[in-house]
Short mmCIF file of C-alpha atoms and ligand atoms in Angstrom, two decimals:
data_model
loop_
_atom_site.label_atom_id
_atom_site.label_comp_id
_atom_site.label_asym_id
_atom_site.label_seq_id
_atom_site.Cartn_x
_atom_site.Cartn_y
_atom_site.Cartn_z
CA MET A 1 -36.65 50.97 -2.13
CA ASP A 2 -33.38 52.62 -3.21
CA LYS A 3 -32.61 51.93 -6.89
CA VAL A 4 -28.94 51.19 -6.14
CA ILE A 5 -29.93 48.55 -3.58
CA ILE A 6 -32.44 46.96 -5.98
CA GLU A 7 -29.79 46.77 -8.69
CA LYS A 8 -27.26 45.26 -6.30
CA LEU A 9 -29.79 42.65 -5.18
CA VAL A 10 -30.65 41.74 -8.77
CA GLN A 11 -26.95 41.60 -9.65
CA GLU A 12 -26.30 39.21 -6.76
CA ALA A 13 -29.17 37.00 -7.96
CA ARG A 14 -27.68 36.97 -11.46
CA ASN A 15 -24.13 36.30 -10.23
CA VAL A 16 -25.07 33.30 -8.12
CA MET A 17 -26.85 31.62 -11.07
CA LYS A 18 -23.45 30.24 -12.09
CA ASN A 19 -23.61 27.94 -9.03
CA SER A 20 -26.97 26.46 -9.99
CA TYR A 21 -26.97 22.68 -10.06
CA SER A 22 -29.50 22.06 -12.83
CA PRO A 23 -28.22 19.26 -15.10
CA TYR A 24 -31.75 17.95 -15.77
CA SER A 25 -33.70 21.07 -16.65
CA LYS A 26 -30.66 23.12 -17.74
CA PHE A 27 -32.63 26.02 -16.28
CA PRO A 28 -30.40 27.91 -13.84
CA VAL A 29 -32.09 30.19 -11.31
CA GLY A 30 -30.50 32.56 -8.81
CA CYS A 31 -32.05 34.31 -5.85
CA ALA A 32 -30.87 37.08 -3.53
CA ILE A 33 -32.59 38.09 -0.32
CA LEU A 34 -32.08 41.36 1.54
CA THR A 35 -32.57 40.97 5.30
CA GLN A 36 -34.11 43.59 7.57
CA ASP A 37 -30.60 44.44 8.77
CA ASP A 38 -29.36 44.83 5.19
CA ARG A 39 -27.41 41.64 4.71
CA ILE A 40 -27.77 39.52 1.58
CA TYR A 41 -28.32 35.78 1.32
CA THR A 42 -28.18 34.06 -2.03
CA GLY A 43 -29.38 30.68 -3.28
CA VAL A 44 -29.63 28.57 -6.43
CA ASN A 45 -31.80 25.71 -7.60
CA VAL A 46 -30.37 22.32 -6.65
CA GLU A 47 -31.81 19.50 -8.74
CA ASN A 48 -31.87 15.77 -8.17
CA VAL A 49 -32.23 12.76 -10.43
CA SER A 50 -35.46 11.98 -8.56
CA PHE A 51 -36.75 15.40 -9.73
CA GLY A 52 -39.08 15.67 -6.71
CA ALA A 53 -36.13 16.31 -4.40
CA THR A 54 -35.26 19.48 -6.31
CA ASN A 55 -34.98 22.69 -4.30
CA CYS A 56 -35.69 26.05 -5.94
CA ALA A 57 -33.30 28.98 -5.71
CA GLU A 58 -35.72 30.95 -3.51
CA ARG A 59 -36.05 28.21 -0.91
CA SER A 60 -32.30 27.57 -0.98
CA ALA A 61 -31.70 31.23 -0.06
CA ILE A 62 -34.48 31.34 2.54
CA PHE A 63 -33.47 28.09 4.21
CA THR A 64 -29.82 29.17 4.38
CA ALA A 65 -30.90 32.37 6.13
CA VAL A 66 -33.16 30.51 8.56
CA SER A 67 -30.34 28.04 9.27
CA ASP A 68 -28.25 31.08 10.13
CA GLY A 69 -30.82 32.21 12.72
CA GLU A 70 -33.23 34.39 10.71
CA ARG A 71 -36.90 34.13 11.60
CA PRO A 72 -40.34 35.05 10.10
CA GLY A 73 -40.42 38.62 8.81
CA PHE A 74 -36.67 38.71 8.08
CA ILE A 75 -37.07 39.38 4.35
CA LYS A 76 -36.91 43.06 3.36
CA ALA A 77 -36.76 42.31 -0.37
CA ILE A 78 -36.12 39.41 -2.71
CA ALA A 79 -34.81 39.18 -6.28
CA VAL A 80 -35.14 36.20 -8.62
CA ALA A 81 -33.04 35.83 -11.78
CA GLY A 82 -33.13 33.50 -14.75
CA ASP A 83 -32.05 33.65 -18.37
CA THR A 84 -35.68 33.73 -19.40
CA GLU A 85 -37.58 35.63 -22.10
CA SER A 86 -40.25 36.71 -19.63
CA TYR A 87 -39.98 37.68 -15.99
CA LEU A 88 -39.27 34.62 -13.84
CA PRO A 89 -41.67 34.39 -10.90
CA PRO A 90 -41.30 32.11 -7.84
CA CYS A 91 -43.14 28.78 -8.02
CA SER A 92 -46.18 28.26 -5.81
CA ILE A 93 -44.29 26.25 -3.18
CA CYS A 94 -41.74 29.06 -2.80
CA ARG A 95 -44.56 31.60 -2.63
CA GLN A 96 -46.02 29.77 0.36
CA VAL A 97 -42.59 29.80 2.05
CA LEU A 98 -42.36 33.53 1.32
CA VAL A 99 -45.74 34.07 2.99
CA GLU A 100 -44.26 32.63 6.18
CA MET A 101 -40.93 34.48 6.09
CA ALA A 102 -41.85 37.84 4.53
CA ASN A 103 -44.84 40.22 4.66
CA PRO A 104 -47.55 40.96 2.08
CA GLN A 105 -45.83 44.31 1.35
CA THR A 106 -42.38 42.77 0.83
CA PRO A 107 -41.11 43.73 -2.64
CA VAL A 108 -40.25 40.92 -5.05
CA TYR A 109 -38.03 41.86 -7.99
CA LEU A 110 -38.39 39.65 -11.04
CA THR A 111 -35.85 39.79 -13.83
CA ARG A 112 -35.29 38.35 -17.27
CA HIS A 113 -32.40 37.79 -19.69
CA ASP A 114 -32.26 41.43 -20.84
CA GLN A 115 -31.82 42.55 -17.20
CA GLN A 116 -35.15 44.41 -17.05
CA ILE A 117 -36.74 44.40 -13.59
CA LEU A 118 -40.41 44.02 -12.69
CA GLU A 119 -41.46 44.86 -9.14
CA THR A 120 -44.27 42.93 -7.52
CA SER A 121 -44.93 41.96 -3.89
CA VAL A 122 -45.57 38.86 -1.82
CA GLY A 123 -49.20 39.96 -1.35
CA GLU A 124 -49.67 40.31 -5.10
CA LEU A 125 -48.12 36.91 -5.75
CA VAL A 126 -50.21 35.23 -3.03
CA PRO A 127 -53.64 36.77 -2.52
CA LEU A 128 -55.78 35.11 0.17
CA ALA A 129 -52.72 33.39 1.62
CA PHE A 130 -53.05 30.47 3.99
CA GLU A 131 -51.29 31.83 7.06
CA LYS A 132 -52.90 30.57 10.21
CA MET A 133 -54.27 27.27 11.35
CA GLU A 134 -57.61 28.20 12.89
CA MET A 135 -59.94 25.55 14.23
N1 LIG B 1 -36.97 26.96 -10.29
C1 LIG B 1 -36.46 27.79 -9.33
O1 LIG B 1 -35.39 27.55 -8.78
N2 LIG B 1 -37.19 28.89 -9.02
C2 LIG B 1 -38.33 29.29 -9.65
O2 LIG B 1 -38.86 30.33 -9.32
C3 LIG B 1 -38.90 28.46 -10.70
C4 LIG B 1 -38.25 27.16 -10.93
C5 LIG B 1 -36.15 25.82 -10.69
C6 LIG B 1 -36.64 24.46 -10.29
C7 LIG B 1 -35.98 23.57 -11.32
O3 LIG B 1 -34.66 23.28 -10.92
C8 LIG B 1 -35.90 24.45 -12.57
O4 LIG B 1 -36.07 25.78 -12.10
C9 LIG B 1 -36.94 24.12 -13.61
O5 LIG B 1 -38.21 24.14 -13.10
#
């Protein structure tokens, strides 16, 4: 993927972190998703006093896109940003949602506080994914 596009996607993920609602963990996360037709959706983590009702940045972005009419396979690339020492990867619930809405080859760009970028993929993050209900 074009380096300029990757950097723009990562920048969008970093920029949206300011909108994170994370008063409990104080751990802001931002996400930016590039669609197959080259539009960008962003999302942040939205926490709740019940903790369990918290939504991660990745799912916020994905669910916004789906609410807008996007459907499985719409994700061309995804970037996740946090002010972390090490690269911030999506949690396992978000990985399962990615399996449904992206492809194993879809690039996932992880970042950390010093702005370095690590490229992985949905297939690498979720080997042996549960994808079909076969009986
Ligand atoms: N979080 C995300 O939004 N995305 C991730 O990839 C990991 C965790 C959020 C959930 C919670 O609001 C906070 O980070 C601490 O776990």
